[in-house]
Amino acid sequence: MSYFEGATNEPTVPTHAPAGYGKRVQAAIVDFLIVAAVGIVPIVVFIIGLAAAIDASDKGEPAAGGTMMLLGGLAGLAWFAWQVWLFGYRQGVTGTTPGKRMAGIRLTGIGTGVEPGGGVGVGRFIVPTLVNSVIGVYWIIDYLWPLWDDGNQRVTDKMFKTQVVLDGGPTAPVGGDPIIT
């Protein structure tokens, strides 16, 4: 048996094999830990300012802690803007987040293999937040949806015509069945 036996001259293309649920959960946990680690600072600053203000009002003293509450609030807005940039815009442009890079997966447009773009990334970040504010169980449904979906897509992926795929996965002949790993 030679090295080339069984090889064909057919051109190959990336298969864009859907990422499994386990890899998606891995990426989500890493991303959540990053968001929580960065977000703890503005939350703590705001709470300290709030506690100082409550303590001062209980003692009948002039208001205190307002500056810390303001700084905590501004830091919270900066934290949210950073999330929109990193997990929205940048994910749309590069196809990855820190968690996705660690898990070896990336975001692409369905069937294209190309990153969907910054606008789609921001939409994928903002829309679930807005929908969840109206329908409180949306995030639960959205994150569990890939368990029973044939394409391993979230509801949000379906809305924006995106898919999370294995990064640098195997290739298949053009017109052939994709190799699923």
N, C-alpha and C. Protein backbone atom coordinates (compact mmCIF):
# COMPACT_ATOMS: atom_id res chain seq x y z
N MET A 1 0.85 -1.18 0.00
CA MET A 1 0.00 0.00 0.00
C MET A 1 0.89 1.24 0.00
N SER A 2 0.71 2.08 -0.99
CA SER A 2 1.54 3.28 -1.08
C SER A 2 0.88 4.45 -0.34
N TYR A 3 1.66 5.49 -0.18
CA TYR A 3 1.21 6.70 0.51
C TYR A 3 0.00 7.31 -0.20
N PHE A 4 -0.04 7.24 -1.53
CA PHE A 4 -1.09 7.89 -2.30
C PHE A 4 -2.28 6.99 -2.59
N GLU A 5 -2.23 5.75 -2.14
CA GLU A 5 -3.32 4.83 -2.44
C GLU A 5 -4.60 5.33 -1.78
N GLY A 6 -5.65 5.35 -2.55
CA GLY A 6 -6.94 5.80 -2.05
C GLY A 6 -7.11 7.31 -2.12
N ALA A 7 -6.06 8.05 -2.46
CA ALA A 7 -6.17 9.50 -2.57
C ALA A 7 -6.84 9.84 -3.90
N THR A 8 -7.56 10.93 -3.92
CA THR A 8 -8.20 11.37 -5.16
C THR A 8 -7.64 12.73 -5.54
N ASN A 9 -7.92 13.13 -6.74
CA ASN A 9 -7.50 14.45 -7.20
C ASN A 9 -8.59 15.49 -6.98
N GLU A 10 -9.63 15.11 -6.26
CA GLU A 10 -10.72 16.04 -6.01
C GLU A 10 -10.23 17.17 -5.11
N PRO A 11 -10.65 18.41 -5.42
CA PRO A 11 -10.29 19.50 -4.52
C PRO A 11 -10.99 19.33 -3.17
N THR A 12 -10.37 19.82 -2.14
CA THR A 12 -10.98 19.70 -0.82
C THR A 12 -11.34 21.07 -0.28
N VAL A 13 -12.35 21.09 0.55
CA VAL A 13 -12.79 22.31 1.22
C VAL A 13 -12.97 22.00 2.70
N PRO A 14 -12.87 23.01 3.56
CA PRO A 14 -13.13 22.76 4.96
C PRO A 14 -14.57 22.27 5.14
N THR A 15 -14.77 21.36 6.07
CA THR A 15 -16.10 20.78 6.26
C THR A 15 -17.01 21.65 7.08
N HIS A 16 -16.47 22.53 7.86
CA HIS A 16 -17.26 23.35 8.75
C HIS A 16 -18.12 22.46 9.65
N ALA A 17 -17.49 21.44 10.20
CA ALA A 17 -18.20 20.52 11.08
C ALA A 17 -18.68 21.27 12.31
N PRO A 18 -19.95 21.13 12.66
CA PRO A 18 -20.47 21.83 13.83
C PRO A 18 -19.71 21.42 15.09
N ALA A 19 -19.46 22.40 15.93
CA ALA A 19 -18.80 22.12 17.20
C ALA A 19 -19.77 21.38 18.11
N GLY A 20 -19.26 20.41 18.82
CA GLY A 20 -20.09 19.66 19.75
C GLY A 20 -20.50 20.50 20.95
N TYR A 21 -21.52 20.03 21.64
CA TYR A 21 -22.05 20.78 22.78
C TYR A 21 -21.01 20.93 23.88
N GLY A 22 -20.21 19.91 24.12
CA GLY A 22 -19.19 19.97 25.16
C GLY A 22 -18.18 21.09 24.92
N LYS A 23 -17.74 21.23 23.68
CA LYS A 23 -16.79 22.31 23.35
C LYS A 23 -17.43 23.68 23.52
N ARG A 24 -18.71 23.78 23.15
CA ARG A 24 -19.41 25.06 23.31
C ARG A 24 -19.56 25.41 24.79
N VAL A 25 -19.85 24.41 25.62
CA VAL A 25 -19.97 24.66 27.06
C VAL A 25 -18.62 25.08 27.63
N GLN A 26 -17.55 24.40 27.22
CA GLN A 26 -16.20 24.77 27.65
C GLN A 26 -15.94 26.24 27.35
N ALA A 27 -16.20 26.64 26.13
CA ALA A 27 -15.96 28.03 25.72
C ALA A 27 -16.81 29.00 26.52
N ALA A 28 -18.08 28.65 26.74
CA ALA A 28 -18.97 29.53 27.49
C ALA A 28 -18.51 29.70 28.93
N ILE A 29 -18.02 28.63 29.54
CA ILE A 29 -17.54 28.72 30.93
C ILE A 29 -16.31 29.62 31.01
N VAL A 30 -15.37 29.45 30.10
CA VAL A 30 -14.17 30.30 30.10
C VAL A 30 -14.56 31.76 29.89
N ASP A 31 -15.44 32.02 28.93
CA ASP A 31 -15.88 33.40 28.68
C ASP A 31 -16.61 33.98 29.89
N PHE A 32 -17.46 33.17 30.53
CA PHE A 32 -18.16 33.64 31.73
C PHE A 32 -17.18 34.00 32.84
N LEU A 33 -16.18 33.16 33.05
CA LEU A 33 -15.20 33.43 34.10
C LEU A 33 -14.44 34.73 33.83
N ILE A 34 -14.13 34.99 32.57
CA ILE A 34 -13.45 36.24 32.21
C ILE A 34 -14.36 37.44 32.49
N VAL A 35 -15.62 37.35 32.07
CA VAL A 35 -16.57 38.44 32.30
C VAL A 35 -16.76 38.67 33.80
N ALA A 36 -16.90 37.60 34.56
CA ALA A 36 -17.10 37.73 36.01
C ALA A 36 -15.88 38.33 36.69
N ALA A 37 -14.69 37.91 36.28
CA ALA A 37 -13.46 38.42 36.90
C ALA A 37 -13.31 39.92 36.65
N VAL A 38 -13.61 40.36 35.44
CA VAL A 38 -13.49 41.79 35.13
C VAL A 38 -14.65 42.57 35.77
N GLY A 39 -15.83 41.98 35.80
CA GLY A 39 -17.01 42.67 36.31
C GLY A 39 -17.07 42.82 37.82
N ILE A 40 -16.29 42.05 38.54
CA ILE A 40 -16.34 42.11 40.00
C ILE A 40 -15.87 43.48 40.50
N VAL A 41 -14.95 44.12 39.80
CA VAL A 41 -14.40 45.41 40.24
C VAL A 41 -15.48 46.49 40.29
N PRO A 42 -16.19 46.79 39.19
CA PRO A 42 -17.21 47.83 39.29
C PRO A 42 -18.33 47.49 40.28
N ILE A 43 -18.66 46.22 40.39
CA ILE A 43 -19.72 45.82 41.32
C ILE A 43 -19.29 46.09 42.75
N VAL A 44 -18.07 45.71 43.10
CA VAL A 44 -17.57 45.93 44.47
C VAL A 44 -17.47 47.42 44.77
N VAL A 45 -16.96 48.21 43.85
CA VAL A 45 -16.85 49.66 44.06
C VAL A 45 -18.23 50.27 44.29
N PHE A 46 -19.21 49.88 43.49
CA PHE A 46 -20.57 50.40 43.64
C PHE A 46 -21.17 49.99 44.98
N ILE A 47 -21.00 48.74 45.38
CA ILE A 47 -21.56 48.25 46.65
C ILE A 47 -20.91 48.96 47.84
N ILE A 48 -19.60 49.18 47.78
CA ILE A 48 -18.94 49.91 48.88
C ILE A 48 -19.49 51.33 48.97
N GLY A 49 -19.66 51.99 47.85
CA GLY A 49 -20.25 53.33 47.84
C GLY A 49 -21.67 53.34 48.36
N LEU A 50 -22.45 52.35 47.98
CA LEU A 50 -23.83 52.23 48.45
C LEU A 50 -23.88 52.00 49.95
N ALA A 51 -23.01 51.13 50.45
CA ALA A 51 -22.96 50.86 51.89
C ALA A 51 -22.57 52.12 52.66
N ALA A 52 -21.61 52.88 52.14
CA ALA A 52 -21.19 54.13 52.79
C ALA A 52 -22.34 55.13 52.80
N ALA A 53 -23.09 55.22 51.71
CA ALA A 53 -24.22 56.14 51.64
C ALA A 53 -25.32 55.74 52.61
N ILE A 54 -25.61 54.46 52.71
CA ILE A 54 -26.65 53.99 53.64
C ILE A 54 -26.21 54.23 55.07
N ASP A 55 -24.95 53.95 55.37
CA ASP A 55 -24.43 54.16 56.72
C ASP A 55 -24.50 55.64 57.10
N ALA A 56 -24.13 56.51 56.18
CA ALA A 56 -24.16 57.95 56.46
C ALA A 56 -25.59 58.44 56.67
N SER A 57 -26.53 57.94 55.88
CA SER A 57 -27.92 58.39 56.04
C SER A 57 -28.53 57.87 57.33
N ASP A 58 -28.13 56.69 57.79
CA ASP A 58 -28.62 56.16 59.06
C ASP A 58 -28.13 56.99 60.24
N LYS A 59 -26.95 57.56 60.11
CA LYS A 59 -26.37 58.37 61.18
C LYS A 59 -26.77 59.83 61.06
N GLY A 60 -27.50 60.20 60.03
CA GLY A 60 -27.90 61.58 59.84
C GLY A 60 -26.78 62.48 59.36
N GLU A 61 -25.75 61.91 58.83
CA GLU A 61 -24.61 62.68 58.33
C GLU A 61 -24.84 63.05 56.87
N PRO A 62 -24.04 64.01 56.36
CA PRO A 62 -24.17 64.35 54.93
C PRO A 62 -23.89 63.11 54.07
N ALA A 63 -24.48 63.12 52.89
CA ALA A 63 -24.35 61.98 51.98
C ALA A 63 -22.88 61.67 51.70
N ALA A 64 -22.57 60.42 51.82
CA ALA A 64 -21.21 59.94 51.52
C ALA A 64 -21.33 58.75 50.58
N GLY A 65 -20.30 58.47 49.89
CA GLY A 65 -20.28 57.29 49.01
C GLY A 65 -20.83 57.54 47.63
N GLY A 66 -21.36 58.74 47.40
CA GLY A 66 -21.92 59.05 46.08
C GLY A 66 -20.89 58.97 44.97
N THR A 67 -19.68 59.43 45.28
CA THR A 67 -18.62 59.40 44.28
C THR A 67 -18.25 57.97 43.93
N MET A 68 -18.19 57.12 44.96
CA MET A 68 -17.86 55.71 44.69
C MET A 68 -18.98 55.04 43.90
N MET A 69 -20.23 55.39 44.22
CA MET A 69 -21.34 54.82 43.46
C MET A 69 -21.27 55.27 42.01
N LEU A 70 -20.94 56.56 41.80
CA LEU A 70 -20.81 57.07 40.44
C LEU A 70 -19.67 56.37 39.70
N LEU A 71 -18.53 56.24 40.35
CA LEU A 71 -17.39 55.55 39.72
C LEU A 71 -17.73 54.09 39.42
N GLY A 72 -18.40 53.43 40.37
CA GLY A 72 -18.81 52.04 40.13
C GLY A 72 -19.78 51.93 38.97
N GLY A 73 -20.72 52.89 38.88
CA GLY A 73 -21.68 52.89 37.78
C GLY A 73 -21.00 53.13 36.44
N LEU A 74 -20.07 54.10 36.40
CA LEU A 74 -19.34 54.36 35.16
C LEU A 74 -18.47 53.17 34.77
N ALA A 75 -17.83 52.56 35.76
CA ALA A 75 -17.02 51.37 35.48
C ALA A 75 -17.92 50.23 34.98
N GLY A 76 -19.14 50.14 35.52
CA GLY A 76 -20.08 49.13 35.06
C GLY A 76 -20.47 49.35 33.60
N LEU A 77 -20.68 50.62 33.22
CA LEU A 77 -20.98 50.92 31.81
C LEU A 77 -19.80 50.58 30.91
N ALA A 78 -18.59 50.89 31.39
CA ALA A 78 -17.38 50.54 30.62
C ALA A 78 -17.26 49.03 30.50
N TRP A 79 -17.60 48.31 31.56
CA TRP A 79 -17.57 46.84 31.55
C TRP A 79 -18.54 46.30 30.50
N PHE A 80 -19.75 46.87 30.44
CA PHE A 80 -20.73 46.42 29.46
C PHE A 80 -20.23 46.72 28.04
N ALA A 81 -19.68 47.93 27.83
CA ALA A 81 -19.16 48.29 26.51
C ALA A 81 -18.03 47.34 26.10
N TRP A 82 -17.18 46.99 27.05
CA TRP A 82 -16.09 46.04 26.78
C TRP A 82 -16.65 44.69 26.36
N GLN A 83 -17.72 44.22 27.03
CA GLN A 83 -18.34 42.95 26.67
C GLN A 83 -18.91 43.00 25.25
N VAL A 84 -19.59 44.11 24.93
CA VAL A 84 -20.15 44.26 23.58
C VAL A 84 -19.02 44.22 22.54
N TRP A 85 -17.90 44.88 22.86
CA TRP A 85 -16.77 44.88 21.93
C TRP A 85 -16.16 43.49 21.79
N LEU A 86 -15.80 42.85 22.93
CA LEU A 86 -15.07 41.57 22.89
C LEU A 86 -15.95 40.40 22.47
N PHE A 87 -17.13 40.30 23.07
CA PHE A 87 -17.98 39.13 22.81
C PHE A 87 -19.02 39.39 21.72
N GLY A 88 -19.09 40.63 21.24
CA GLY A 88 -19.98 40.97 20.15
C GLY A 88 -19.21 41.29 18.89
N TYR A 89 -18.73 42.54 18.83
CA TYR A 89 -18.06 43.02 17.62
C TYR A 89 -16.84 42.17 17.25
N ARG A 90 -15.94 41.99 18.19
CA ARG A 90 -14.69 41.27 17.89
C ARG A 90 -14.96 39.80 17.53
N GLN A 91 -15.94 39.18 18.20
CA GLN A 91 -16.28 37.81 17.85
C GLN A 91 -16.83 37.75 16.42
N GLY A 92 -17.62 38.75 16.03
CA GLY A 92 -18.14 38.76 14.67
C GLY A 92 -17.06 38.94 13.63
N VAL A 93 -16.04 39.75 13.96
CA VAL A 93 -14.96 40.02 13.00
C VAL A 93 -13.95 38.88 12.94
N THR A 94 -13.57 38.33 14.10
CA THR A 94 -12.53 37.29 14.12
C THR A 94 -13.10 35.88 14.20
N GLY A 95 -14.36 35.76 14.63
CA GLY A 95 -14.97 34.44 14.78
C GLY A 95 -14.67 33.76 16.10
N THR A 96 -13.89 34.43 16.97
CA THR A 96 -13.52 33.78 18.22
C THR A 96 -13.69 34.70 19.42
N THR A 97 -13.75 34.07 20.57
CA THR A 97 -13.66 34.73 21.87
C THR A 97 -12.52 34.00 22.59
N PRO A 98 -12.07 34.49 23.74
CA PRO A 98 -11.03 33.73 24.44
C PRO A 98 -11.44 32.27 24.70
N GLY A 99 -12.69 32.05 25.08
CA GLY A 99 -13.16 30.69 25.34
C GLY A 99 -13.21 29.85 24.07
N LYS A 100 -13.66 30.43 22.98
CA LYS A 100 -13.72 29.69 21.71
C LYS A 100 -12.31 29.32 21.24
N ARG A 101 -11.35 30.24 21.38
CA ARG A 101 -9.97 29.92 20.99
C ARG A 101 -9.44 28.76 21.83
N MET A 102 -9.72 28.79 23.13
CA MET A 102 -9.25 27.73 24.02
C MET A 102 -9.88 26.38 23.65
N ALA A 103 -11.16 26.41 23.27
CA ALA A 103 -11.87 25.17 22.94
C ALA A 103 -11.63 24.71 21.50
N GLY A 104 -11.00 25.55 20.68
CA GLY A 104 -10.73 25.16 19.29
C GLY A 104 -11.95 25.24 18.40
N ILE A 105 -12.81 26.24 18.65
CA ILE A 105 -14.01 26.44 17.83
C ILE A 105 -14.07 27.90 17.40
N ARG A 106 -14.93 28.16 16.40
CA ARG A 106 -15.09 29.54 15.94
C ARG A 106 -16.48 29.74 15.35
N LEU A 107 -16.86 31.00 15.26
CA LEU A 107 -18.16 31.39 14.72
C LEU A 107 -18.02 31.69 13.24
N THR A 108 -18.93 31.13 12.43
CA THR A 108 -18.93 31.41 10.99
C THR A 108 -20.35 31.63 10.52
N GLY A 109 -20.47 32.19 9.33
CA GLY A 109 -21.76 32.23 8.68
C GLY A 109 -22.10 30.82 8.22
N ILE A 110 -23.36 30.47 8.20
CA ILE A 110 -23.76 29.11 7.82
C ILE A 110 -23.29 28.80 6.40
N GLY A 111 -22.52 27.73 6.28
CA GLY A 111 -22.07 27.24 4.98
C GLY A 111 -20.98 28.04 4.31
N THR A 112 -20.60 29.20 4.86
CA THR A 112 -19.59 30.02 4.19
C THR A 112 -18.20 29.79 4.74
N GLY A 113 -18.10 29.52 6.02
CA GLY A 113 -16.80 29.37 6.65
C GLY A 113 -16.14 30.71 6.92
N VAL A 114 -16.85 31.79 6.66
CA VAL A 114 -16.32 33.14 6.84
C VAL A 114 -16.94 33.76 8.09
N GLU A 115 -16.15 34.54 8.80
CA GLU A 115 -16.67 35.22 9.98
C GLU A 115 -17.83 36.11 9.57
N PRO A 116 -18.88 36.21 10.40
CA PRO A 116 -20.09 36.91 9.99
C PRO A 116 -20.00 38.43 9.96
N GLY A 117 -19.04 39.03 10.66
CA GLY A 117 -18.90 40.49 10.67
C GLY A 117 -19.30 41.09 12.01
N GLY A 118 -18.82 42.30 12.24
CA GLY A 118 -19.03 42.97 13.53
C GLY A 118 -20.48 43.23 13.87
N GLY A 119 -21.27 43.65 12.88
CA GLY A 119 -22.68 43.93 13.14
C GLY A 119 -23.45 42.70 13.58
N VAL A 120 -23.20 41.59 12.93
CA VAL A 120 -23.85 40.33 13.31
C VAL A 120 -23.38 39.91 14.70
N GLY A 121 -22.10 40.09 14.98
CA GLY A 121 -21.57 39.74 16.30
C GLY A 121 -22.23 40.55 17.40
N VAL A 122 -22.38 41.85 17.18
CA VAL A 122 -23.04 42.70 18.17
C VAL A 122 -24.50 42.28 18.32
N GLY A 123 -25.15 41.99 17.20
CA GLY A 123 -26.54 41.52 17.27
C GLY A 123 -26.67 40.23 18.06
N ARG A 124 -25.74 39.29 17.84
CA ARG A 124 -25.77 38.02 18.57
C ARG A 124 -25.56 38.24 20.07
N PHE A 125 -24.90 39.33 20.43
CA PHE A 125 -24.68 39.62 21.85
C PHE A 125 -25.87 40.37 22.45
N ILE A 126 -26.41 41.36 21.73
CA ILE A 126 -27.45 42.23 22.27
C ILE A 126 -28.84 41.58 22.24
N VAL A 127 -29.21 40.95 21.13
CA VAL A 127 -30.57 40.42 20.98
C VAL A 127 -30.94 39.42 22.08
N PRO A 128 -30.10 38.43 22.41
CA PRO A 128 -30.49 37.53 23.50
C PRO A 128 -30.70 38.26 24.83
N THR A 129 -29.91 39.30 25.08
CA THR A 129 -30.08 40.06 26.31
C THR A 129 -31.43 40.77 26.32
N LEU A 130 -31.79 41.38 25.20
CA LEU A 130 -33.08 42.07 25.13
C LEU A 130 -34.25 41.10 25.19
N VAL A 131 -34.15 39.99 24.47
CA VAL A 131 -35.23 39.00 24.49
C VAL A 131 -35.37 38.41 25.89
N ASN A 132 -34.25 38.15 26.55
CA ASN A 132 -34.31 37.58 27.90
C ASN A 132 -34.93 38.55 28.89
N SER A 133 -34.81 39.86 28.65
CA SER A 133 -35.43 40.82 29.56
C SER A 133 -36.95 40.76 29.47
N VAL A 134 -37.49 40.28 28.35
CA VAL A 134 -38.93 40.13 28.18
C VAL A 134 -39.37 38.70 28.51
N ILE A 135 -38.63 37.74 28.00
CA ILE A 135 -38.94 36.32 28.22
C ILE A 135 -37.80 35.75 29.06
N GLY A 136 -38.00 35.68 30.35
CA GLY A 136 -36.93 35.36 31.29
C GLY A 136 -36.24 34.03 31.10
N VAL A 137 -36.82 33.11 30.37
CA VAL A 137 -36.19 31.79 30.21
C VAL A 137 -35.47 31.65 28.88
N TYR A 138 -35.37 32.75 28.12
CA TYR A 138 -34.77 32.66 26.79
C TYR A 138 -33.35 32.11 26.83
N TRP A 139 -32.52 32.62 27.74
CA TRP A 139 -31.13 32.16 27.79
C TRP A 139 -31.04 30.66 28.06
N ILE A 140 -31.90 30.17 28.93
CA ILE A 140 -31.89 28.73 29.24
C ILE A 140 -32.21 27.94 27.97
N ILE A 141 -33.29 28.34 27.30
CA ILE A 141 -33.68 27.65 26.07
C ILE A 141 -32.58 27.78 25.02
N ASP A 142 -32.03 29.00 24.88
CA ASP A 142 -31.01 29.27 23.86
C ASP A 142 -29.76 28.43 24.07
N TYR A 143 -29.30 28.32 25.30
CA TYR A 143 -28.06 27.57 25.56
C TYR A 143 -28.27 26.06 25.55
N LEU A 144 -29.50 25.61 25.76
CA LEU A 144 -29.77 24.17 25.71
C LEU A 144 -30.17 23.70 24.30
N TRP A 145 -30.58 24.62 23.45
CA TRP A 145 -31.09 24.27 22.12
C TRP A 145 -30.14 23.38 21.31
N PRO A 146 -28.81 23.60 21.33
CA PRO A 146 -27.93 22.74 20.52
C PRO A 146 -27.99 21.26 20.90
N LEU A 147 -28.49 20.94 22.08
CA LEU A 147 -28.57 19.53 22.49
C LEU A 147 -29.48 18.72 21.58
N TRP A 148 -30.54 19.32 21.06
CA TRP A 148 -31.47 18.57 20.22
C TRP A 148 -31.53 19.09 18.78
N ASP A 149 -30.74 20.10 18.47
CA ASP A 149 -30.73 20.63 17.11
C ASP A 149 -29.74 19.84 16.25
N ASP A 150 -30.15 19.49 15.03
CA ASP A 150 -29.29 18.71 14.14
C ASP A 150 -27.99 19.44 13.79
N GLY A 151 -28.04 20.76 13.66
CA GLY A 151 -26.85 21.53 13.30
C GLY A 151 -26.10 22.08 14.50
N ASN A 152 -26.47 21.63 15.71
CA ASN A 152 -25.84 22.13 16.95
C ASN A 152 -25.88 23.65 17.04
N GLN A 153 -26.98 24.26 16.62
CA GLN A 153 -27.11 25.71 16.65
C GLN A 153 -27.99 26.16 17.81
N ARG A 154 -27.64 27.32 18.37
CA ARG A 154 -28.51 27.98 19.34
C ARG A 154 -29.64 28.65 18.56
N VAL A 155 -30.70 29.06 19.26
CA VAL A 155 -31.78 29.81 18.62
C VAL A 155 -31.21 31.10 18.04
N THR A 156 -30.30 31.73 18.79
CA THR A 156 -29.67 32.96 18.32
C THR A 156 -28.87 32.72 17.04
N ASP A 157 -28.19 31.58 16.94
CA ASP A 157 -27.47 31.24 15.70
C ASP A 157 -28.44 31.16 14.53
N LYS A 158 -29.61 30.59 14.76
CA LYS A 158 -30.60 30.47 13.69
C LYS A 158 -31.09 31.86 13.26
N MET A 159 -31.29 32.76 14.23
CA MET A 159 -31.74 34.12 13.91
C MET A 159 -30.75 34.84 13.01
N PHE A 160 -29.46 34.68 13.31
CA PHE A 160 -28.42 35.42 12.61
C PHE A 160 -27.70 34.61 11.54
N LYS A 161 -28.21 33.40 11.26
CA LYS A 161 -27.63 32.53 10.22
C LYS A 161 -26.14 32.30 10.45
N THR A 162 -25.81 31.96 11.70
CA THR A 162 -24.42 31.66 12.06
C THR A 162 -24.34 30.25 12.62
N GLN A 163 -23.12 29.75 12.72
CA GLN A 163 -22.89 28.42 13.27
C GLN A 163 -21.51 28.40 13.92
N VAL A 164 -21.40 27.70 15.03
CA VAL A 164 -20.11 27.51 15.68
C VAL A 164 -19.55 26.19 15.18
N VAL A 165 -18.34 26.26 14.61
CA VAL A 165 -17.73 25.09 13.98
C VAL A 165 -16.37 24.81 14.60
N LEU A 166 -15.87 23.61 14.33
CA LEU A 166 -14.53 23.26 14.76
C LEU A 166 -13.54 24.11 13.98
N ASP A 167 -12.56 24.66 14.66
CA ASP A 167 -11.58 25.52 14.02
C ASP A 167 -10.46 24.67 13.43
N GLY A 168 -10.21 24.85 12.13
CA GLY A 168 -9.14 24.10 11.48
C GLY A 168 -9.42 22.62 11.42
N GLY A 169 -10.68 22.29 11.28
CA GLY A 169 -11.08 20.89 11.27
C GLY A 169 -10.67 20.18 9.99
N PRO A 170 -11.13 18.95 9.82
CA PRO A 170 -10.77 18.14 8.66
C PRO A 170 -11.39 18.69 7.39
N THR A 171 -10.95 18.17 6.27
CA THR A 171 -11.51 18.60 4.99
C THR A 171 -12.20 17.43 4.33
N ALA A 172 -13.08 17.74 3.41
CA ALA A 172 -13.80 16.71 2.67
C ALA A 172 -13.75 17.07 1.19
N PRO A 173 -13.86 16.08 0.32
CA PRO A 173 -13.89 16.38 -1.11
C PRO A 173 -15.09 17.27 -1.43
N VAL A 174 -14.93 18.15 -2.42
CA VAL A 174 -16.04 18.99 -2.85
C VAL A 174 -17.16 18.10 -3.32
N GLY A 175 -18.35 18.35 -2.83
CA GLY A 175 -19.50 17.54 -3.20
C GLY A 175 -19.60 16.25 -2.41
N GLY A 176 -18.62 15.96 -1.58
CA GLY A 176 -18.66 14.74 -0.77
C GLY A 176 -19.29 15.00 0.58
N ASP A 177 -19.48 13.95 1.31
CA ASP A 177 -20.03 14.08 2.65
C ASP A 177 -18.97 14.66 3.58
N PRO A 178 -19.37 15.59 4.45
CA PRO A 178 -18.39 16.14 5.38
C PRO A 178 -17.94 15.09 6.39
N ILE A 179 -16.71 15.22 6.80
CA ILE A 179 -16.17 14.31 7.81
C ILE A 179 -16.49 14.90 9.17
N ILE A 180 -17.24 14.19 9.95
CA ILE A 180 -17.62 14.67 11.28
C ILE A 180 -16.72 13.99 12.30
N THR A 181 -16.08 14.81 13.14
CA THR A 181 -15.21 14.24 14.18
C THR A 181 -15.80 14.48 15.53
